mmCIF file of C-alpha atoms in Angstrom:
data_model
loop_
_atom_site.group_PDB
_atom_site.id
_atom_site.type_symbol
_atom_site.label_atom_id
_atom_site.label_comp_id
_atom_site.label_asym_id
_atom_site.label_seq_id
_atom_site.Cartn_x
_atom_site.Cartn_y
_atom_site.Cartn_z
ATOM 1 C CA MET A 14 -10.176 -55.508 -33.741
ATOM 2 C CA PHE A 15 -9.609 -55.556 -30.306
ATOM 3 C CA ARG A 16 -6.682 -53.657 -30.914
ATOM 4 C CA ARG A 17 -7.999 -51.045 -33.239
ATOM 5 C CA THR A 18 -10.314 -50.075 -30.334
ATOM 6 C CA PHE A 19 -7.791 -49.739 -27.714
ATOM 7 C CA TRP A 20 -5.846 -47.373 -29.981
ATOM 8 C CA PHE A 21 -8.596 -45.371 -30.836
ATOM 9 C CA THR A 22 -9.988 -44.852 -27.043
ATOM 10 C CA THR A 23 -6.534 -44.290 -25.958
ATOM 11 C CA GLY A 24 -5.803 -41.617 -28.984
ATOM 12 C CA VAL A 25 -9.324 -39.971 -28.543
ATOM 13 C CA ALA A 26 -7.898 -39.634 -24.564
ATOM 14 C CA ALA A 27 -4.979 -38.412 -25.193
ATOM 15 C CA GLY A 28 -6.521 -35.856 -27.326
ATOM 16 C CA VAL A 29 -9.196 -34.376 -24.498
ATOM 17 C CA TRP A 30 -6.622 -34.522 -21.915
ATOM 18 C CA ALA A 31 -4.387 -32.266 -24.250
ATOM 19 C CA THR A 32 -7.091 -30.090 -25.569
ATOM 20 C CA THR A 33 -8.048 -29.800 -21.658
ATOM 21 C CA LYS A 34 -4.474 -28.885 -20.556
ATOM 22 C CA VAL A 35 -4.077 -26.198 -23.629
ATOM 23 C CA ASN A 36 -7.376 -24.769 -22.759
ATOM 24 C CA ARG A 37 -6.496 -24.335 -19.476
ATOM 25 C CA LYS A 38 -3.068 -22.836 -19.961
ATOM 26 C CA LEU A 39 -4.876 -20.354 -22.696
ATOM 27 C CA ARG A 40 -6.804 -19.204 -19.600
ATOM 28 C CA GLN A 41 -4.280 -18.642 -17.447
ATOM 29 C CA LEU A 42 -2.495 -16.349 -20.003
ATOM 30 C CA THR A 43 -5.322 -13.844 -21.142
ATOM 31 C CA PRO A 44 -4.325 -10.372 -19.888
ATOM 32 C CA GLU A 45 -7.163 -10.547 -17.108
ATOM 33 C CA SER A 46 -5.923 -13.521 -15.355
ATOM 34 C CA LEU A 47 -2.482 -12.139 -15.719
ATOM 35 C CA ALA A 48 -3.273 -9.038 -14.004
ATOM 36 C CA ALA A 49 -5.258 -10.989 -11.275
ATOM 37 C CA THR A 50 -2.044 -12.874 -10.758
ATOM 38 C CA ALA A 51 0.031 -10.210 -10.403
ATOM 39 C CA ALA A 52 -2.054 -7.992 -8.250
ATOM 40 C CA ASN A 53 -2.574 -11.483 -6.111
ATOM 41 C CA LYS A 54 1.244 -11.299 -5.665
ATOM 42 C CA ALA A 55 2.082 -7.810 -5.243
ATOM 43 C CA LEU A 56 -0.438 -7.859 -2.066
ATOM 44 C CA GLU A 57 1.139 -10.873 -0.902
ATOM 45 C CA THR A 58 4.258 -9.309 -1.140
ATOM 46 C CA GLY A 59 3.456 -5.792 0.072
ATOM 47 C CA GLN A 60 1.849 -7.834 3.349
ATOM 48 C CA ARG A 61 5.093 -9.461 3.813
ATOM 49 C CA LEU A 62 7.317 -6.364 3.614
ATOM 50 C CA LYS A 63 4.692 -4.748 5.934
ATOM 51 C CA ASP A 64 4.998 -7.246 8.441
ATOM 52 C CA ARG A 65 8.911 -7.740 8.271
ATOM 53 C CA ALA A 66 9.096 -3.668 8.587
ATOM 54 C CA VAL A 67 6.947 -3.719 11.811
ATOM 55 C CA GLY A 68 9.024 -6.413 12.964
ATOM 56 C CA PHE A 69 11.966 -4.993 12.239
ATOM 57 C CA ALA A 70 10.659 -0.905 14.167
ATOM 58 C CA LEU A 71 9.273 -3.297 17.065
ATOM 59 C CA ASP A 72 12.896 -4.924 17.406
ATOM 60 C CA VAL A 73 14.547 -1.586 17.243
ATOM 61 C CA ARG A 74 12.640 0.212 19.993
ATOM 62 C CA ASP A 75 12.742 -3.219 22.029
ATOM 63 C CA ASN A 76 16.647 -2.553 22.121
ATOM 64 C CA MET A 77 16.738 0.894 22.234
ATOM 65 C CA ALA A 78 14.939 0.701 25.385
ATOM 66 C CA GLN A 79 17.347 -2.078 26.456
ATOM 67 C CA ARG A 80 20.352 -0.054 25.471
ATOM 68 C CA GLU A 81 19.121 3.022 27.323
ATOM 69 C CA ASP A 82 18.353 1.418 30.425
ATOM 70 C CA GLU A 83 22.036 0.047 30.376
ATOM 71 C CA LEU A 84 23.679 2.984 29.618
ATOM 72 C CA GLN A 85 21.078 4.837 32.615
ATOM 73 C CA GLU A 86 22.488 2.216 35.028
ATOM 74 C CA ALA A 87 26.007 2.371 34.159
ATOM 75 C CA LEU A 88 25.892 6.402 34.497
ATOM 76 C CA GLY A 89 23.945 6.159 37.661
ATOM 77 C CA ILE A 90 21.141 8.485 35.911
ATOM 78 C CA GLN A 91 17.595 8.178 36.984
ATOM 79 C CA ASP A 92 14.352 9.169 34.941
ATOM 80 C CA ASP A 93 13.406 11.689 37.510
ATOM 81 C CA VAL A 94 16.374 13.862 37.136
ATOM 82 C CA LEU A 95 16.457 14.215 33.970
ATOM 83 C CA PRO A 96 14.886 17.647 32.708
ATOM 84 C CA ALA A 97 11.476 17.885 30.517
ATOM 85 C CA PRO A 98 12.297 18.580 26.648
ATOM 86 C CA ARG A 99 12.725 21.561 25.303
ATOM 87 C CA ARG A 100 10.057 22.939 22.587
ATOM 88 C CA LEU A 101 9.396 26.096 20.733
ATOM 89 C CA THR A 102 6.167 27.650 21.851
ATOM 90 C CA ALA A 103 3.647 28.937 18.980
ATOM 91 C CA ILE A 104 1.613 30.566 21.714
ATOM 92 C CA GLU A 105 2.780 32.453 24.738
ATOM 93 C CA TYR A 106 0.823 30.764 27.341
ATOM 94 C CA THR A 107 0.712 32.219 30.957
ATOM 95 C CA PRO A 108 -2.034 30.727 33.559
ATOM 96 C CA SER A 109 -2.646 33.835 35.292
ATOM 97 C CA THR A 110 -3.538 35.975 31.923
ATOM 98 C CA ASP A 111 -6.574 35.987 30.041
ATOM 99 C CA ARG A 112 -7.106 32.782 28.163
ATOM 100 C CA THR A 113 -9.479 34.150 25.573
ATOM 101 C CA ASN A 114 -7.138 36.084 23.767
ATOM 102 C CA PRO A 115 -3.813 34.361 23.404
ATOM 103 C CA LYS A 116 -0.517 36.280 22.120
ATOM 104 C CA TYR A 117 1.013 34.982 19.310
ATOM 105 C CA ILE A 118 4.711 35.041 19.328
ATOM 106 C CA GLU A 119 6.275 36.554 16.213
ATOM 107 C CA SER A 120 9.768 35.623 14.585
ATOM 108 C CA PRO A 121 11.317 38.787 14.129
ATOM 109 C CA MET A 122 13.849 36.829 11.793
ATOM 110 C CA HIS A 123 12.291 36.239 8.728
ATOM 111 C CA SER A 124 9.833 37.849 6.526
ATOM 112 C CA TYR A 125 7.321 35.661 4.730
ATOM 113 C CA ASN A 126 6.797 38.576 1.974
ATOM 114 C CA ARG A 127 8.467 36.929 -1.384
ATOM 115 C CA ASN A 128 7.800 40.403 -3.202
ATOM 116 C CA GLU A 129 11.091 41.880 -0.936
ATOM 117 C CA ASP A 130 13.318 39.720 -2.886
ATOM 118 C CA HIS A 131 12.730 41.312 -6.450
#
């Protein structure tokens, strides 16, 4: 009698454990749960990639500045000797003229009228 009771309770416990395990797995495999898991993994991966990219960019910037300093030292170039970078201006600026009416520089090379091509 005791043996039958032991095996009966063991079987019931195994059935409850297996049912709980199967139900938990089924809940994990629902479309909503799979979508949430995929979204979380994507966010984690994106954050890791962003951190790596930022770290790489900072390393490149630091190494670039270090190499620039090495080259300037090797060539004997000082920072104040270099000319300012050239840029094309869209508005002509002269300090002595009237600032309320700026003169726009026109490009004589290209026309933006597309009807001329036909």
